[in-house]
CSV table of C-alpha atoms in Angstrom, one decimal:
chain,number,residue,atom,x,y,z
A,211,UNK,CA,-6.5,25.6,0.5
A,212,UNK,CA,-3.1,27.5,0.0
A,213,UNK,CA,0.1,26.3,1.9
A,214,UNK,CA,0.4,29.9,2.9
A,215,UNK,CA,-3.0,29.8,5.0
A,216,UNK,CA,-1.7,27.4,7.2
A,217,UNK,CA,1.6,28.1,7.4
A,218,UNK,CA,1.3,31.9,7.7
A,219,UNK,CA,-1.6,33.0,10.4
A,220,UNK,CA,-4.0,35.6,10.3
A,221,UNK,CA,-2.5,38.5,11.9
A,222,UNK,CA,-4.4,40.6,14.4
A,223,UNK,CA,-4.1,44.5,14.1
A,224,UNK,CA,-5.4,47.4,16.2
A,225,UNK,CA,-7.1,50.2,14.7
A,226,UNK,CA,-8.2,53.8,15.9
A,227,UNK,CA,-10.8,55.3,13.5
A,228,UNK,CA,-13.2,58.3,13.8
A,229,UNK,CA,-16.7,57.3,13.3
A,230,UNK,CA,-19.1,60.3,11.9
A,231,UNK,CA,-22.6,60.4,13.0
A,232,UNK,CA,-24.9,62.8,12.2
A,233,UNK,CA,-23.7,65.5,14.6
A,234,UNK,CA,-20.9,64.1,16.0
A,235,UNK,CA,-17.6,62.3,15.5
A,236,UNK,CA,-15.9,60.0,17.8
A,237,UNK,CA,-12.9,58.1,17.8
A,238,UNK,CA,-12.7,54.5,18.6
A,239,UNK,CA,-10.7,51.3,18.9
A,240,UNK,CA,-11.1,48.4,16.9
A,241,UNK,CA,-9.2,44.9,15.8
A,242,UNK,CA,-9.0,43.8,12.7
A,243,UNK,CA,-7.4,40.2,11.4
A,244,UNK,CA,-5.6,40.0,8.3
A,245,UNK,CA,-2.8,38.6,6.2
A,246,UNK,CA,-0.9,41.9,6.1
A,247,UNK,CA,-0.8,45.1,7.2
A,248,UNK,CA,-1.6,46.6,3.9
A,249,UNK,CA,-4.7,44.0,3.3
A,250,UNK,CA,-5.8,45.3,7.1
A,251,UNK,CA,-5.3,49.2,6.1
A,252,UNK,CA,-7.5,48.9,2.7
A,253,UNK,CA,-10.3,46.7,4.5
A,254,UNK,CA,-10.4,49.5,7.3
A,255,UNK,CA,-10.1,52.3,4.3
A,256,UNK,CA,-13.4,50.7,3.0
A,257,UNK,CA,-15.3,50.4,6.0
A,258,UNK,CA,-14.4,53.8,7.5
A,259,UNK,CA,-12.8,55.9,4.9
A,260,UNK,CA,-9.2,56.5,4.0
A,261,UNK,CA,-9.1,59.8,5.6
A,262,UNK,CA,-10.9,58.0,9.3
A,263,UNK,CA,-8.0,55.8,9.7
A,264,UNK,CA,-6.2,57.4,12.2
A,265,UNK,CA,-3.6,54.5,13.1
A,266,UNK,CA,-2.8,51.0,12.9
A,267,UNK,CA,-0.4,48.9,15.0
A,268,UNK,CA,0.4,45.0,14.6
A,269,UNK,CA,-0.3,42.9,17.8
A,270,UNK,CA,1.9,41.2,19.1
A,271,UNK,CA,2.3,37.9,20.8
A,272,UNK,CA,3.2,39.6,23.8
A,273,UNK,CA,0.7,42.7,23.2
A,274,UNK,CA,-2.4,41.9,25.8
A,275,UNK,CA,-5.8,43.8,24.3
A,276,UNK,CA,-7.0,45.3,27.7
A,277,UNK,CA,-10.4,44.3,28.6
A,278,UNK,CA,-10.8,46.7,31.8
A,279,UNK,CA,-11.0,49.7,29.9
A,280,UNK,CA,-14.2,51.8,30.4
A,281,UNK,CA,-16.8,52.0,28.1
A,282,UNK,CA,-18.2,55.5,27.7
A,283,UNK,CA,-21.6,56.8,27.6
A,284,UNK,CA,-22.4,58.5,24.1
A,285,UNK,CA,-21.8,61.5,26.1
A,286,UNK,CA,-18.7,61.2,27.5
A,287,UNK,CA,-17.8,60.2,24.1
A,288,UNK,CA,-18.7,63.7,22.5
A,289,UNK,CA,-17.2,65.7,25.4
A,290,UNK,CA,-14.4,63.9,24.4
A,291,UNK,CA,-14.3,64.2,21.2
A,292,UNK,CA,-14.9,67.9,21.8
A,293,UNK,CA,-11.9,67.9,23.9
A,294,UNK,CA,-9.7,66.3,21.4
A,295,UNK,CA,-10.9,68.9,19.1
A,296,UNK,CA,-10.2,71.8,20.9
A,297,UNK,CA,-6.4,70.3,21.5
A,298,UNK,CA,-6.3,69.5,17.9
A,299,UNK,CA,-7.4,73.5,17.2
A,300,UNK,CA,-5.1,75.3,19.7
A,301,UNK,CA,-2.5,73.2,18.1
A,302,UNK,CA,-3.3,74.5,14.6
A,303,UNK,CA,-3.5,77.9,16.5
A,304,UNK,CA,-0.1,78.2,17.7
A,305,UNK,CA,1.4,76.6,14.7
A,306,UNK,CA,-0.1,79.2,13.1
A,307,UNK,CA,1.2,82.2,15.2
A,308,UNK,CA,5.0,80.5,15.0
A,309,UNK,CA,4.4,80.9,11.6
A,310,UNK,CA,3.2,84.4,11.3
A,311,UNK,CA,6.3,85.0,13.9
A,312,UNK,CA,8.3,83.8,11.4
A,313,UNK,CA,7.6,85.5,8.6
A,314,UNK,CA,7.8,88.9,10.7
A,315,UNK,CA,10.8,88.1,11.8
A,316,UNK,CA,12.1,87.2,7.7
A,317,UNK,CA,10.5,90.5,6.4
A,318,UNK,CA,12.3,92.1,9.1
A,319,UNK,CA,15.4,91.0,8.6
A,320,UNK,CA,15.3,91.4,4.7
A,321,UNK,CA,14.1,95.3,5.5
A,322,UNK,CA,17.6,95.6,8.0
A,323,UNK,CA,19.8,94.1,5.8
A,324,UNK,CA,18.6,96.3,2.4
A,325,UNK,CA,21.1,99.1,2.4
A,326,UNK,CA,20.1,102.5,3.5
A,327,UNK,CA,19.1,104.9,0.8
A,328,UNK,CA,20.6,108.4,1.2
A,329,UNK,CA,19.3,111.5,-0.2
């Protein structure tokens, strides 16, 4: 046994992740323990996937995990994961207009500040 395993504790971390089923995805909360945030990132990388680690946050001493929260039903699970979806896509959707906007708004400005050709 290391002096570092007893004088450094295991950490606890929280962890939201999006679990893939066969026609669904959902997102859900978990806790890890771990030396270090980095050792609780690659351990949740392996057991999920890199890109299904949404976030990770060290708990504190003073961070309470809260034990009333609601369990949902595999469906209220996929109507919310449908929800978060459709959030996620309008998003994308008026990021994208802003951009189109944008480069409207650039082509026209190039086109009124070209000088005026004369015949």
């Amino acid at each position: 046994m290391k002096i570092s395993e007893i004088s450094h504790p295991l950490s606890t971390f929280i962890a939201t992740v999006r679990v893939v089923m066969r026609h669904t995805t959902v997102t859900a909360r978990t806790t890890i323990t771990a030396d270090t945030f980095m050792s609780a990132k690659a351990m949740l990388a392996k057991t999920y996937g890199v890109e299904n680690v949404m976030s990770l946050t060290q708990l504190t001493n003073e961070t309470v995990i809260d034990e009333q929260t609601k369990t949902l039903s595999p469906q209220e699970l996929q109507v919310k994961s449908m929800s978060d979806r459709a959030k996620q896509l309008t998003h994308q959707a008026k990021q994208l207009k802003a951009r189109q906007s944008l480069q409207q708004a650039q082509q026209k400005l190039v086109k009124a500040s070209q000088i005026p050709r004369t015949h």
